[in-house]
């Protein structure tokens, strides 16, 4: 998973981009990068690690210009290493072209094979570089080129691009991943921006204007913005997992406040999967907090913070190996014995994937003396891998793909497990033109092409 941020029209574009990326750090912690331009030449800085460490004054001094695009990365295609960090910047016949991508293309393999057969050389292992090669083969402005190649691309892409003339924000026709448009006016003039999530726009002093629409290319350039659109759209497939887990709770995603949506998931879960006799509801921080609040309010069971989270450890799942994740959980969460000891507790988390995190959390709660532990998950069983940019493992590693509820409870070592139903999820998610629920239902809007 990744986060992207772009801005046009501010003399400190790269600095604002680094601040915007900081607000998106939860979407990717492996690498970060910014490409900027004063007009013409495109400058690039990227490194492994976190935004705050990478973009110090010295690095920002190498990123001049009034336009910038940036990305925080969590590898979903291509290994976790610097050559796969983004933005990716290549020199083409029309000058430098930089791209930052959130999402996964499902037809990257055949596209790449075709381009390679024609002699294209690739500098990274990502699906994103394919987009640059296709753009370089088109004519016209960057926005026009982008619109021309969209029918060739399948899968999820919320993109930011720059060629040193304009900054272009693009969302795939299904609109799987979010992308918001923002605007700011000050003594420097007017600046347009786009970001994966609205809090990034707010943090740099901008106001949310609207979403980049599915199938839309928004061109930010001198004089304002211009919108180009695909003529035919297939119907929306917004990723419901953004609401379940990925986005910040203070974000508004696909027209809904994430925090409120999560509370509704929790309330619905309490109706569908009550835990009789439980004395306290405990969230797994941070991902289960809002849903646990919803569960507690609906069930009338008291809510307590029985697990305290260290703020000096990042997202554990986001660590690329299981071994690193396992050490991470103990460093990150510690139980409050006084709340837990001797009690029957309901533990609420957002999702179960491999089950390794939950198994350890349940172990911590047992050590703290819990009498009964009922795990409640504020989404349906994650039984299918995501092909559109969320890192879920293959089916054979997905706990819910291979086990019954009783077997899951036994593996996690808790007394019972309960999930939200797919119908309950959609009802609580609220009105929308269309959700992608592939990770829960196996109903994939587009197929993954492996050859
Ligand atoms: P596990 O069941 O041990 O694989 O970990 C599941 C936990 O990791 C969930 O409770 C979420 O909080 C978090 N999580 C779920 N899916 C993802 C994902 N694709 N990327 C990062 N974290 C995730």
Short mmCIF file of C-alpha atoms and ligand atoms in Angstrom, two decimals:
data_model
loop_
_atom_site.label_atom_id
_atom_site.label_comp_id
_atom_site.label_asym_id
_atom_site.label_seq_id
_atom_site.Cartn_x
_atom_site.Cartn_y
_atom_site.Cartn_z
CA UNK A 1 0.00 0.00 0.00
CA UNK A 2 1.17 3.53 -0.57
CA UNK A 3 0.31 7.17 -0.14
CA UNK A 4 0.79 9.92 -2.70
CA UNK A 5 0.87 13.70 -2.48
CA UNK A 6 1.32 16.33 -5.21
CA UNK A 7 1.26 20.11 -5.40
CA UNK A 8 1.50 22.78 -8.10
CA UNK A 9 2.00 26.50 -7.59
CA UNK A 10 4.02 27.04 -4.41
CA UNK A 11 7.66 28.18 -4.16
CA UNK A 12 8.27 25.60 -1.43
CA UNK A 13 6.48 22.78 -3.18
CA UNK A 14 8.84 20.04 -1.98
CA UNK A 15 8.65 21.18 1.64
CA UNK A 16 4.86 21.13 1.53
CA UNK A 17 4.99 17.72 -0.16
CA UNK A 18 7.19 16.38 2.65
CA UNK A 19 4.67 17.67 5.21
CA UNK A 20 1.81 16.13 3.24
CA UNK A 21 3.64 12.81 3.03
CA UNK A 22 4.19 12.90 6.76
CA UNK A 23 0.40 12.89 7.18
CA UNK A 24 0.29 9.80 4.95
CA UNK A 25 3.07 7.89 6.68
CA UNK A 26 0.60 5.24 7.93
CA UNK A 27 0.10 4.18 4.29
CA UNK A 28 3.71 3.11 3.82
CA UNK A 29 6.83 3.09 5.92
CA UNK A 30 9.47 1.40 3.79
CA UNK A 31 10.59 4.23 1.56
CA UNK A 32 9.67 7.79 0.67
CA UNK A 33 10.50 10.09 -2.20
CA UNK A 34 9.77 13.44 -3.79
CA UNK A 35 10.28 14.67 -7.36
CA UNK A 36 10.15 18.43 -7.83
CA UNK A 37 10.61 20.93 -10.61
CA UNK A 38 11.06 24.68 -11.00
CA UNK A 39 9.80 24.21 -14.59
CA UNK A 40 11.64 21.94 -17.02
CA UNK A 41 14.17 19.78 -15.21
CA UNK A 42 12.84 17.29 -12.65
CA UNK A 43 14.80 16.72 -9.42
CA UNK A 44 14.44 13.51 -7.41
CA UNK A 45 15.25 12.48 -3.85
CA UNK A 46 14.19 9.13 -2.44
CA UNK A 47 15.44 6.81 0.25
CA UNK A 48 14.47 3.87 2.41
CA UNK A 49 12.92 4.89 5.73
CA UNK A 50 10.46 7.39 7.13
CA UNK A 51 9.54 10.83 5.79
CA UNK A 52 10.77 12.78 8.82
CA UNK A 53 14.22 11.20 8.63
CA UNK A 54 14.64 11.48 4.87
CA UNK A 55 13.48 15.04 4.19
CA UNK A 56 15.81 17.17 6.27
CA UNK A 57 16.89 20.68 5.20
CA UNK A 58 19.81 19.41 3.13
CA UNK A 59 17.61 17.04 1.14
CA UNK A 60 14.88 19.62 0.64
CA UNK A 61 17.51 22.07 -0.65
CA UNK A 62 18.03 19.64 -3.55
CA UNK A 63 14.35 19.77 -4.46
CA UNK A 64 13.72 23.22 -5.93
CA UNK A 65 10.58 24.33 -7.67
CA UNK A 66 6.94 25.19 -7.62
CA UNK A 67 5.67 21.70 -8.33
CA UNK A 68 6.32 18.43 -6.54
CA UNK A 69 4.98 14.91 -6.30
CA UNK A 70 5.83 12.39 -3.60
CA UNK A 71 5.11 8.92 -2.33
CA UNK A 72 5.41 6.80 0.80
CA UNK A 73 5.75 3.14 -0.05
CA UNK A 74 4.89 -0.19 1.38
CA UNK A 75 5.81 -2.77 -1.23
CA UNK A 76 2.97 -4.68 -2.86
CA UNK A 77 4.72 -5.43 -6.16
CA UNK A 78 8.50 -5.38 -6.36
CA UNK A 79 10.78 -6.03 -3.39
CA UNK A 80 11.39 -3.63 -0.51
CA UNK A 81 14.50 -1.88 -1.75
CA UNK A 82 15.67 1.47 -3.01
CA UNK A 83 15.46 0.76 -6.72
CA UNK A 84 11.73 0.18 -6.26
CA UNK A 85 11.21 3.38 -4.22
CA UNK A 86 9.08 6.07 -5.77
CA UNK A 87 8.64 8.49 -7.45
CA UNK A 88 10.18 6.73 -10.43
CA UNK A 89 11.78 9.23 -12.77
CA UNK A 90 12.94 8.45 -16.32
CA UNK A 91 14.29 10.57 -19.17
CA UNK A 92 12.10 10.35 -22.24
CA UNK A 93 11.90 12.08 -25.63
CA UNK A 94 9.77 14.79 -23.98
CA UNK A 95 12.14 15.27 -21.02
CA UNK A 96 12.03 13.87 -17.52
CA UNK A 97 8.88 12.17 -16.39
CA UNK A 98 8.18 11.23 -12.77
CA UNK A 99 5.37 9.10 -11.39
CA UNK A 100 4.10 8.18 -7.92
CA UNK A 101 1.57 5.34 -7.68
CA UNK A 102 -0.89 3.98 -5.14
CA UNK A 103 -2.52 0.72 -6.21
CA UNK A 104 -1.56 -2.31 -8.27
CA UNK A 105 -2.06 -2.90 -11.96
CA UNK A 106 -3.47 -6.35 -12.66
CA UNK A 107 -2.11 -6.49 -16.22
CA UNK A 108 1.42 -5.28 -15.47
CA UNK A 109 2.94 -8.68 -16.31
CA UNK A 110 1.69 -8.87 -19.92
CA UNK A 111 2.26 -5.13 -20.45
CA UNK A 112 5.82 -5.41 -19.22
CA UNK A 113 6.51 -8.51 -21.31
CA UNK A 114 5.27 -6.73 -24.43
CA UNK A 115 7.32 -3.61 -23.74
CA UNK A 116 10.42 -5.69 -22.95
CA UNK A 117 9.98 -7.62 -26.21
CA UNK A 118 10.00 -4.25 -28.00
CA UNK A 119 13.32 -3.41 -26.35
CA UNK A 120 12.20 -1.42 -23.28
CA UNK A 121 14.71 -1.47 -20.39
CA UNK A 122 13.34 -1.42 -16.83
CA UNK A 123 15.12 0.07 -13.85
CA UNK A 124 12.75 -1.28 -11.20
CA UNK A 125 10.65 -4.33 -10.42
CA UNK A 126 7.42 -2.36 -9.99
CA UNK A 127 4.27 -2.26 -12.11
CA UNK A 128 4.50 1.53 -12.04
CA UNK A 129 7.41 1.81 -14.46
CA UNK A 130 5.22 0.28 -17.18
CA UNK A 131 3.10 3.44 -17.01
CA UNK A 132 6.11 5.66 -17.79
CA UNK A 133 7.03 3.52 -20.80
CA UNK A 134 3.51 3.72 -22.16
CA UNK A 135 3.40 7.50 -21.63
CA UNK A 136 6.73 7.98 -23.41
CA UNK A 137 5.25 6.33 -26.52
CA UNK A 138 2.33 8.79 -26.76
CA UNK A 139 2.00 12.29 -28.22
CA UNK A 140 0.61 15.49 -26.69
CA UNK A 141 0.67 17.03 -23.23
CA UNK A 142 1.18 14.84 -20.16
CA UNK A 143 -2.53 14.91 -19.33
CA UNK A 144 -3.49 13.94 -22.88
CA UNK A 145 -0.93 11.14 -22.93
CA UNK A 146 -2.29 9.83 -19.66
CA UNK A 147 -5.86 9.80 -20.92
CA UNK A 148 -4.68 7.96 -24.04
CA UNK A 149 -3.01 5.13 -22.11
CA UNK A 150 -5.75 4.59 -19.52
CA UNK A 151 -7.64 2.07 -21.70
CA UNK A 152 -4.43 -0.05 -21.75
CA UNK A 153 -4.17 -0.19 -17.96
CA UNK A 154 -6.16 -2.56 -15.77
CA UNK A 155 -6.30 -2.56 -11.99
CA UNK A 156 -5.89 0.09 -9.35
CA UNK A 157 -4.03 3.34 -9.85
CA UNK A 158 -4.27 6.61 -8.04
CA UNK A 159 -1.34 8.39 -9.65
CA UNK A 160 0.55 11.64 -9.50
CA UNK A 161 2.82 12.59 -12.38
CA UNK A 162 4.99 15.50 -13.39
CA UNK A 163 7.02 16.36 -16.46
CA UNK A 164 8.26 19.68 -15.10
CA UNK A 165 5.44 21.53 -16.83
CA UNK A 166 2.36 20.30 -15.02
CA UNK A 167 1.33 18.02 -12.20
CA UNK A 168 -1.25 15.45 -13.17
CA UNK A 169 -3.52 13.53 -10.76
CA UNK A 170 -5.23 10.40 -12.08
CA UNK A 171 -7.68 7.83 -10.73
CA UNK A 172 -8.47 4.53 -12.43
CA UNK A 173 -11.97 4.06 -13.89
CA UNK A 174 -13.14 1.90 -10.97
CA UNK A 175 -11.79 4.36 -8.38
CA UNK A 176 -10.43 1.57 -6.16
CA UNK A 177 -8.08 3.80 -4.18
CA UNK A 178 -8.84 7.28 -2.86
CA UNK A 179 -7.41 10.52 -4.24
CA UNK A 180 -8.53 13.93 -3.02
CA UNK A 181 -8.10 17.35 -4.58
CA UNK A 182 -7.20 20.39 -2.49
CA UNK A 183 -6.58 24.11 -2.87
CA UNK A 184 -4.72 26.74 -0.89
CA UNK A 185 -4.35 30.48 -1.31
CA UNK A 186 -1.85 32.71 0.51
CA UNK A 187 0.63 35.53 -0.13
CA UNK A 188 2.51 33.24 -2.54
CA UNK A 189 -0.58 32.85 -4.68
CA UNK A 190 -2.74 29.84 -5.40
CA UNK A 191 -1.67 26.23 -5.16
CA UNK A 192 -3.52 23.07 -6.17
CA UNK A 193 -2.79 19.76 -4.59
CA UNK A 194 -3.86 16.14 -4.57
CA UNK A 195 -3.39 13.54 -1.83
CA UNK A 196 -4.41 10.01 -0.95
CA UNK A 197 -6.20 11.31 2.12
CA UNK A 198 -7.70 14.66 3.10
CA UNK A 199 -5.71 15.20 6.36
CA UNK A 200 -2.57 15.61 4.22
CA UNK A 201 -4.22 18.50 2.37
CA UNK A 202 -5.38 20.09 5.63
CA UNK A 203 -1.96 19.78 7.24
CA UNK A 204 -0.35 21.91 4.53
CA UNK A 205 -3.03 24.57 4.95
CA UNK A 206 -5.20 23.47 2.05
CA UNK A 207 -8.91 22.88 1.80
CA UNK A 208 -10.51 19.75 0.43
CA UNK A 209 -12.20 20.61 -2.86
CA UNK A 210 -13.47 17.26 -4.12
CA UNK A 211 -12.32 13.76 -5.02
CA UNK A 212 -10.51 13.15 -8.26
CA UNK A 213 -13.29 11.18 -9.96
CA UNK A 214 -12.82 7.64 -11.21
CA UNK A 215 -11.54 7.78 -14.80
CA UNK A 216 -10.52 11.42 -14.41
CA UNK A 217 -7.21 13.13 -15.21
CA UNK A 218 -6.82 16.43 -13.34
CA UNK A 219 -4.12 18.63 -14.81
CA UNK A 220 -2.66 21.23 -12.42
CA UNK A 221 -0.74 23.91 -14.26
CA UNK A 222 -0.16 27.66 -14.54
CA UNK A 223 -3.59 29.25 -14.53
CA UNK A 224 -5.50 26.57 -12.64
CA UNK A 225 -6.76 23.07 -13.23
CA UNK A 226 -8.18 21.28 -16.23
CA UNK A 227 -10.10 18.03 -16.16
CA UNK A 228 -9.98 15.29 -18.80
CA UNK A 229 -12.25 12.28 -18.49
CA UNK A 230 -12.65 8.85 -19.98
CA UNK A 231 -15.83 8.67 -22.01
CA UNK A 232 -17.00 5.28 -20.68
CA UNK A 233 -16.83 4.17 -17.06
CA UNK A 234 -17.47 0.66 -15.70
CA UNK A 235 -19.05 1.70 -12.35
CA UNK A 236 -17.26 2.35 -9.07
CA UNK A 237 -15.43 -0.21 -6.99
CA UNK A 238 -14.15 1.72 -3.99
CA UNK A 239 -11.97 -0.37 -1.64
CA UNK A 240 -14.01 -1.01 1.49
CA UNK A 241 -10.83 -2.11 3.30
CA UNK A 242 -9.70 1.54 3.30
CA UNK A 243 -12.57 2.08 5.74
CA UNK A 244 -11.95 -1.13 7.68
CA UNK A 245 -8.26 -0.57 8.31
CA UNK A 246 -6.10 1.38 5.98
CA UNK A 247 -7.12 5.01 6.06
CA UNK A 248 -6.68 7.39 8.98
CA UNK A 249 -9.75 7.61 11.22
CA UNK A 250 -9.90 11.38 10.66
CA UNK A 251 -10.06 10.95 6.88
CA UNK A 252 -13.12 11.33 4.71
CA UNK A 253 -12.84 8.53 2.16
CA UNK A 254 -15.29 8.00 -0.70
CA UNK A 255 -17.61 10.52 0.92
CA UNK A 256 -17.68 8.91 4.38
CA UNK A 257 -15.84 9.80 7.60
CA UNK A 258 -13.66 6.81 8.43
CA UNK A 259 -14.09 7.15 12.19
CA UNK A 260 -17.88 7.15 11.98
CA UNK A 261 -17.87 4.25 9.53
CA UNK A 262 -15.71 2.21 11.88
CA UNK A 263 -18.04 2.92 14.77
CA UNK A 264 -20.95 1.68 12.65
CA UNK A 265 -18.97 -1.47 11.79
CA UNK A 266 -18.50 -2.04 15.53
CA UNK A 267 -22.17 -1.45 16.36
CA UNK A 268 -23.27 -3.83 13.61
CA UNK A 269 -20.75 -6.38 14.88
CA UNK A 270 -22.25 -6.14 18.37
CA UNK A 271 -25.67 -6.96 16.90
CA UNK A 272 -24.38 -9.83 14.77
CA UNK A 273 -21.81 -11.33 17.13
CA UNK A 274 -22.69 -10.58 20.77
CA UNK A 275 -20.44 -11.89 23.53
CA UNK A 276 -22.78 -13.01 26.29
CA UNK A 277 -21.55 -12.43 29.81
CA UNK A 278 -18.57 -10.30 28.76
CA UNK A 279 -17.65 -7.61 31.28
CA UNK A 280 -15.44 -5.27 29.29
CA UNK A 281 -14.75 -4.29 25.65
CA UNK A 282 -11.10 -3.72 24.81
CA UNK A 283 -9.88 -2.32 21.50
CA UNK A 284 -6.66 -3.39 19.82
CA UNK A 285 -5.02 0.01 19.34
CA UNK A 286 -5.01 1.82 17.05
CA UNK A 287 -6.86 -0.10 14.38
CA UNK A 288 -9.69 -1.42 16.58
CA UNK A 289 -10.42 1.72 18.62
CA UNK A 290 -13.38 3.21 16.75
CA UNK A 291 -15.03 -0.16 16.09
CA UNK A 292 -14.66 -1.16 19.76
CA UNK A 293 -16.34 2.09 20.77
CA UNK A 294 -19.25 1.25 18.46
CA UNK A 295 -19.38 -2.30 19.86
CA UNK A 296 -19.37 -1.08 23.48
CA UNK A 297 -22.08 1.54 22.92
CA UNK A 298 -24.34 -0.91 21.08
CA UNK A 299 -23.86 -3.76 23.56
CA UNK A 300 -23.84 -1.63 26.69
CA UNK A 301 -20.63 -3.35 27.88
CA UNK A 302 -18.09 -0.91 29.41
CA UNK A 303 -15.22 0.22 27.17
CA UNK A 304 -11.70 0.23 28.61
CA UNK A 305 -8.25 0.74 27.16
CA UNK A 306 -6.87 -2.59 28.33
CA UNK A 307 -4.02 -2.55 25.85
CA UNK A 308 -1.64 0.39 25.78
CA UNK A 309 0.22 1.15 22.63
CA UNK A 310 3.78 2.41 22.44
CA UNK A 311 3.98 5.35 20.09
CA UNK A 312 7.54 4.57 19.20
CA UNK A 313 6.70 1.45 17.19
CA UNK A 314 5.02 1.70 13.78
CA UNK A 315 2.45 -0.55 12.19
CA UNK A 316 3.58 -4.08 12.90
CA UNK A 317 1.85 -5.76 9.98
CA UNK A 318 3.56 -3.29 7.71
CA UNK A 319 6.92 -4.85 8.61
CA UNK A 320 7.82 -6.90 5.56
CA UNK A 321 8.57 -10.20 7.32
CA UNK A 322 6.58 -12.30 9.78
CA UNK A 323 9.62 -12.55 12.10
CA UNK A 324 9.85 -8.75 12.40
CA UNK A 325 6.11 -8.51 12.99
CA UNK A 326 6.29 -11.02 15.83
CA UNK A 327 8.86 -9.04 17.81
CA UNK A 328 6.91 -5.90 16.95
CA UNK A 329 3.70 -6.89 18.72
CA UNK A 330 5.25 -7.20 22.20
CA UNK A 331 7.19 -4.00 21.79
CA UNK A 332 4.07 -2.23 20.64
CA UNK A 333 1.29 -3.39 22.97
CA UNK A 334 1.21 -3.94 26.68
CA UNK A 335 -1.80 -5.07 28.75
CA UNK A 336 -3.24 -3.19 31.73
CA UNK A 337 -3.56 -6.01 34.28
CA UNK A 338 -6.05 -4.21 36.56
CA UNK A 339 -8.57 -4.01 33.71
CA UNK A 340 -8.09 -7.54 32.47
CA UNK A 341 -7.33 -9.89 35.35
CA UNK A 342 -10.14 -12.30 36.20
CA UNK A 343 -12.55 -10.86 33.62
CA UNK A 344 -14.41 -12.12 30.58
CA UNK A 345 -13.32 -9.67 27.86
CA UNK A 346 -14.32 -8.80 24.31
CA UNK A 347 -11.32 -7.82 22.22
CA UNK A 348 -12.18 -5.86 19.07
CA UNK A 349 -9.83 -5.59 16.10
CA UNK A 350 -10.42 -4.54 12.52
CA UNK A 351 -9.29 -7.65 10.64
CA UNK A 352 -7.60 -11.02 10.90
CA UNK A 353 -5.20 -11.81 8.10
CA UNK A 354 -2.62 -14.44 8.96
CA UNK A 355 -3.67 -14.42 12.58
CA UNK A 356 -0.13 -14.11 13.88
CA UNK A 357 -0.68 -10.68 15.44
CA UNK A 358 -3.93 -11.63 17.14
CA UNK A 359 -2.49 -14.89 18.46
CA UNK A 360 0.21 -12.92 20.23
CA UNK A 361 -2.20 -10.29 21.50
CA UNK A 362 -4.42 -13.01 22.97
CA UNK A 363 -1.29 -14.50 24.58
CA UNK A 364 -0.53 -11.13 26.21
CA UNK A 365 -4.09 -10.88 27.53
CA UNK A 366 -3.96 -14.42 28.94
CA UNK A 367 -0.69 -13.62 30.71
CA UNK A 368 -2.46 -10.58 32.19
CA UNK A 369 -5.05 -12.93 33.71
CA UNK A 370 -8.10 -12.71 31.43
CA UNK A 371 -10.67 -15.38 32.35
CA UNK A 372 -12.39 -15.57 28.95
CA UNK A 373 -11.36 -13.89 25.71
CA UNK A 374 -13.86 -13.30 22.90
CA UNK A 375 -12.28 -11.90 19.76
CA UNK A 376 -14.58 -9.81 17.57
CA UNK A 377 -13.48 -8.64 14.14
CA UNK A 378 -15.13 -5.56 12.62
CA UNK A 379 -14.97 -6.93 9.06
CA UNK A 380 -15.83 -10.24 7.38
CA UNK A 381 -13.29 -13.06 7.16
CA UNK A 382 -10.38 -12.01 4.91
CA UNK A 383 -10.44 -15.05 2.67
CA UNK A 384 -9.11 -13.72 -0.64
CA UNK A 385 -5.92 -11.88 -1.55
CA UNK A 386 -6.17 -8.30 -2.78
CA UNK A 387 -4.90 -7.64 -6.30
CA UNK A 388 -5.46 -3.91 -6.17
CA UNK A 389 -2.78 -2.65 -3.84
CA UNK A 390 -3.41 -3.91 -0.31
CA UNK A 391 -0.82 -6.40 0.82
CA UNK A 392 -2.78 -9.52 1.70
CA UNK A 393 -0.90 -12.79 1.33
CA UNK A 394 -1.80 -15.76 -0.88
CA UNK A 395 -4.90 -17.76 0.05
CA UNK A 396 -2.90 -20.53 1.68
CA UNK A 397 -1.65 -18.05 4.30
CA UNK A 398 -5.01 -16.44 4.94
CA UNK A 399 -6.38 -17.88 8.15
CA UNK A 400 -10.04 -17.48 7.19
CA UNK A 401 -9.56 -19.10 3.77
CA UNK A 402 -8.65 -22.41 5.31
CA UNK A 403 -10.33 -22.70 8.70
CA UNK A 404 -13.75 -22.82 10.34
CA UNK A 405 -14.64 -20.34 13.11
CA UNK A 406 -13.85 -22.98 15.74
CA UNK A 407 -10.48 -23.74 14.13
CA UNK A 408 -9.67 -20.04 13.98
CA UNK A 409 -10.51 -19.64 17.68
CA UNK A 410 -8.30 -22.62 18.48
CA UNK A 411 -5.40 -21.21 16.45
CA UNK A 412 -5.72 -17.76 18.01
CA UNK A 413 -6.19 -19.44 21.41
CA UNK A 414 -9.31 -17.49 22.35
CA UNK A 415 -12.68 -18.68 23.63
CA UNK A 416 -14.69 -17.49 20.64
CA UNK A 417 -14.27 -15.57 17.40
CA UNK A 418 -16.95 -13.52 15.68
CA UNK A 419 -16.88 -11.58 12.43
CA UNK A 420 -19.04 -8.96 10.74
CA UNK A 421 -21.05 -10.39 7.83
CA UNK A 422 -20.44 -9.07 4.28
CA UNK A 423 -24.04 -7.77 4.24
CA UNK A 424 -23.55 -6.06 7.62
CA UNK A 425 -20.32 -4.49 6.38
CA UNK A 426 -21.99 -2.94 3.33
CA UNK A 427 -25.01 -1.82 5.31
CA UNK A 428 -22.77 -0.11 7.87
CA UNK A 429 -20.41 1.29 5.22
CA UNK A 430 -23.33 3.38 4.02
CA UNK A 431 -24.64 4.43 0.65
CA UNK A 432 -22.15 4.38 -2.20
CA UNK A 433 -22.25 3.66 -5.93
CA UNK A 434 -20.16 0.52 -5.48
CA UNK A 435 -17.62 -1.11 -3.18
CA UNK A 436 -14.82 -3.53 -3.96
CA UNK A 437 -15.19 -6.33 -1.43
CA UNK A 438 -12.91 -8.85 -3.19
CA UNK A 439 -10.81 -9.62 -0.09
CA UNK A 440 -13.97 -10.73 1.73
CA UNK A 441 -16.09 -12.17 -1.07
CA UNK A 442 -13.70 -13.24 -3.84
CA UNK A 443 -15.72 -11.10 -6.27
CA UNK A 444 -12.90 -9.49 -8.23
CA UNK A 445 -13.88 -6.59 -10.50
CA UNK A 446 -10.85 -7.33 -12.74
CA UNK A 447 -8.82 -10.52 -13.04
CA UNK A 448 -5.12 -10.73 -12.28
CA UNK A 449 -3.15 -11.55 -15.42
CA UNK A 450 -0.01 -13.51 -14.67
CA UNK A 451 1.18 -14.10 -18.23
P1 LIG B 1 -2.43 -10.76 11.18
O1 LIG B 1 -3.78 -11.36 11.36
O2 LIG B 1 -1.43 -11.14 12.19
O3 LIG B 1 -1.92 -11.06 9.80
O4 LIG B 1 -2.55 -9.18 11.31
C1 LIG B 1 -3.74 -8.56 11.13
C2 LIG B 1 -3.69 -7.14 11.63
O5 LIG B 1 -2.82 -6.34 10.80
C3 LIG B 1 -5.07 -6.52 11.51
O6 LIG B 1 -5.67 -6.50 12.76
C4 LIG B 1 -4.84 -5.13 10.99
O7 LIG B 1 -4.80 -4.23 12.07
C5 LIG B 1 -3.52 -5.20 10.31
N1 LIG B 1 -3.67 -5.36 8.85
C6 LIG B 1 -4.60 -6.05 8.19
N2 LIG B 1 -4.38 -6.03 6.88
C7 LIG B 1 -3.28 -5.31 6.68
C8 LIG B 1 -2.55 -4.92 5.53
N3 LIG B 1 -2.89 -5.34 4.32
N4 LIG B 1 -1.47 -4.18 5.70
C9 LIG B 1 -1.10 -3.80 6.91
N5 LIG B 1 -1.74 -4.13 8.03
C10 LIG B 1 -2.83 -4.88 7.93
#
